[in-house]
C-alpha positions as a Python dict, from the first residue, in 0.01 Angstrom:
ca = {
    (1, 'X'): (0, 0, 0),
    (2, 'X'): (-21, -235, -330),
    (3, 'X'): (-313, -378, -261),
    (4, 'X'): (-536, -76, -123),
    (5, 'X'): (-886, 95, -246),
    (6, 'X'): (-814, 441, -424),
    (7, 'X'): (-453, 349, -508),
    (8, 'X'): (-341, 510, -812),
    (9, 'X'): (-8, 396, -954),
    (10, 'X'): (173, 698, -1160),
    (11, 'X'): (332, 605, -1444),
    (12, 'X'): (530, 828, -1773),
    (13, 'X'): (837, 821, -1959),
    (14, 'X'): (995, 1131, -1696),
    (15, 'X'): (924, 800, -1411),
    (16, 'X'): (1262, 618, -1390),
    (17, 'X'): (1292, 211, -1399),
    (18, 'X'): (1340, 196, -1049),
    (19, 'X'): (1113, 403, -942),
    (20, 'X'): (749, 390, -794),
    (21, 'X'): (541, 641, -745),
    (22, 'X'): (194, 598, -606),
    (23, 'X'): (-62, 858, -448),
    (24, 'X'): (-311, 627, -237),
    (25, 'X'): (-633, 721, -5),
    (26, 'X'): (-633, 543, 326),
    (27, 'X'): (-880, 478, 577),
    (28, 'X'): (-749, 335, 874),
    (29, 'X'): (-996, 83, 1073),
    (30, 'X'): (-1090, 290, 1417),
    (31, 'X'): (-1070, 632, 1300),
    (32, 'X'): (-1271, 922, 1181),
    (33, 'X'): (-1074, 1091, 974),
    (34, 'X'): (-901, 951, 612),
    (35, 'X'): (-565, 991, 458),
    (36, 'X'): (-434, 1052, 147),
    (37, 'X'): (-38, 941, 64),
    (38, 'X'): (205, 1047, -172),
    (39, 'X'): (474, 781, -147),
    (40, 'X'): (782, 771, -362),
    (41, 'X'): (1026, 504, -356),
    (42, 'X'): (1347, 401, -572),
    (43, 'X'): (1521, 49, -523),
    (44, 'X'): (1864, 11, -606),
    (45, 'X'): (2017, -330, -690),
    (46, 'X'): (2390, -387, -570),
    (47, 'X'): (2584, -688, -555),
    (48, 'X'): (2477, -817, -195),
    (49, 'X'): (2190, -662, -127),
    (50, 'X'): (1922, -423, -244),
    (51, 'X'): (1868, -94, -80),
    (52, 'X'): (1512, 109, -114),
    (53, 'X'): (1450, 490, -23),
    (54, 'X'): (1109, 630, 52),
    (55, 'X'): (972, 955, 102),
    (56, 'X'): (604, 1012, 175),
    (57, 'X'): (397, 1270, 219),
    (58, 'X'): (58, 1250, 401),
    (59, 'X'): (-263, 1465, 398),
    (60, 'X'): (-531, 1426, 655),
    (61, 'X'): (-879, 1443, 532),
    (62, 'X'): (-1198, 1467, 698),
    (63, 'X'): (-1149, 1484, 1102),
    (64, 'X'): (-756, 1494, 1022),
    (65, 'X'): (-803, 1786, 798),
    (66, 'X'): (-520, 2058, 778),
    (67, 'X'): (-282, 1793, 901),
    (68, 'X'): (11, 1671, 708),
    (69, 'X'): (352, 1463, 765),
    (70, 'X'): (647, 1414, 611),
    (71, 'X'): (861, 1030, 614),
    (72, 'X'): (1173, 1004, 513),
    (73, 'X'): (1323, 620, 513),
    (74, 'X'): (1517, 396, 371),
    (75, 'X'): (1544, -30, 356),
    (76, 'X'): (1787, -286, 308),
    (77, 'X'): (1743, -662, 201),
    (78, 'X'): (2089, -859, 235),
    (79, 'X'): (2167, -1230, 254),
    (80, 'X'): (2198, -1314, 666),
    (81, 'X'): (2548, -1374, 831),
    (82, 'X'): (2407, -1720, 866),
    (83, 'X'): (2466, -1760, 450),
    (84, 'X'): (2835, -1708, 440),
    (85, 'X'): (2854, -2030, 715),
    (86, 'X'): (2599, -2254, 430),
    (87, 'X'): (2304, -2150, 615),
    (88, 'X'): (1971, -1978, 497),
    (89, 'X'): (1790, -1661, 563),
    (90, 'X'): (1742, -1289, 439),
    (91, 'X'): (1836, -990, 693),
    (92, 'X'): (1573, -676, 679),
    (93, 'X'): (1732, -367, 804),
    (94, 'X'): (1458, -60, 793),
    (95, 'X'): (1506, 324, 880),
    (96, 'X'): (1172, 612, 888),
    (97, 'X'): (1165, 924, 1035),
    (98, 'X'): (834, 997, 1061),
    (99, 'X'): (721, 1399, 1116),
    (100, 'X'): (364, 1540, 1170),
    (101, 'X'): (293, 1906, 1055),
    (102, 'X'): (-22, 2095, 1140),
    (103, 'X'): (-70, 2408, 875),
    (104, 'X'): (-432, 2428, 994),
    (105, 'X'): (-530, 2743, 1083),
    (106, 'X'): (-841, 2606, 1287),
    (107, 'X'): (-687, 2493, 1615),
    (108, 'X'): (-603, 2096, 1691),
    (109, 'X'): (-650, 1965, 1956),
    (110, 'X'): (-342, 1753, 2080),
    (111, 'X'): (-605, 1443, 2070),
    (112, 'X'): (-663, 1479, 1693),
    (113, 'X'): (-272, 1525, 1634),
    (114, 'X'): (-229, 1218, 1816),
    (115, 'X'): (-448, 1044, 1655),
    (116, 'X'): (-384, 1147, 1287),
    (117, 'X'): (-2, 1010, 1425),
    (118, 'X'): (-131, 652, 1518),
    (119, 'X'): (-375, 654, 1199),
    (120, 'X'): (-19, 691, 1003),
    (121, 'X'): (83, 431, 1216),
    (122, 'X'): (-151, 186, 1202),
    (123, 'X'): (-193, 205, 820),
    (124, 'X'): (202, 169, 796),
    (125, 'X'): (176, -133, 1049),
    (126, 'X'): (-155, -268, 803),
    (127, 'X'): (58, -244, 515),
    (128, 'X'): (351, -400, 692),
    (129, 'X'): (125, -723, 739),
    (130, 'X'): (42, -720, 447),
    (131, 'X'): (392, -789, 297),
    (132, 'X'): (483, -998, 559),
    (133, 'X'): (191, -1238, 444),
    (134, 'X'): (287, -1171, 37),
    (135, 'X'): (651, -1322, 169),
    (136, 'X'): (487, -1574, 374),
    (137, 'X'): (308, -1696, 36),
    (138, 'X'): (636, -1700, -183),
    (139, 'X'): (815, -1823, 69),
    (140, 'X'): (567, -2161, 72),
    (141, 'X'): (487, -2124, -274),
    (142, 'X'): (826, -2202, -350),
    (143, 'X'): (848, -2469, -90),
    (144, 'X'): (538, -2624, -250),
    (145, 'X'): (680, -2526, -614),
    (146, 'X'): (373, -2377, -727),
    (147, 'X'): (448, -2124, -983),
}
């Protein structure tokens, strides 16, 4: 979500260290209608690992309009089993529960409610990539030791 159009990052002495708060406006390749995200997340850094909960709220715009959802997740970054035996390697554990809501009074079709569902998807699997490629960088950054 860092590195999309219309992201807006909210900042303020009542925000808290370790949190982020960012409201962002998403249009997913393929489909007709936008979306606009509310995310919130707080990291918390423990002795072996660091643990992040989300919550995100999503309003459809345009085709998807009247059509909300509501994620709820959480993430955890720990050293792998492999480290304790002098290996390498970084274990990703990830939790969402993802749930659409329809407060439109106009009536969806169950074509637009499925498709406002994989529009969520698709722009959570877009921004997945796009970490995985920011880690992919570091990772050979550091391998090349370029700062």
């Amino acid at each position: 979500m860092e590195n999309r159009m219309g992201r807006e990052l909210i900042e303020g002495a009542s925000v808290p260290e370790n949190t982020t708060i960012v409201k962002a406006r998403v249009n997913p390749a393929g489909f007709a209608g936008s979306l606009v995200q509310h995310t919130v997340r707080r990291k918390y850094a423990e002795a072996d690992r660091i643990v992040v909960v989300s919550r995100k709220f999503t309003e459809g715009d345009g085709a998807f309009s009247g059509m909300q959802s509501d994620e709820t997740g959480w993430s955890i970054v720990r050293p792998s089993p492999s480290c304790v035996k002098g290996g390498a390697g970084t274990l990703l554990e990830s939790v969402t529960r993802f749930v659409p809501i329809n407060f439109s009074s106009a009536s969806s079709s169950g074509v637009t409610v499925k498709q406002f569902a994989a529009a969520i998807i698709k722009a959570g699997e877009e921004n997945c990539q796009s970490c995985i490629q920011q880690l992919e960088m570091l990772l050979l950054n550091d391998a090349l030791g370029v700062c």
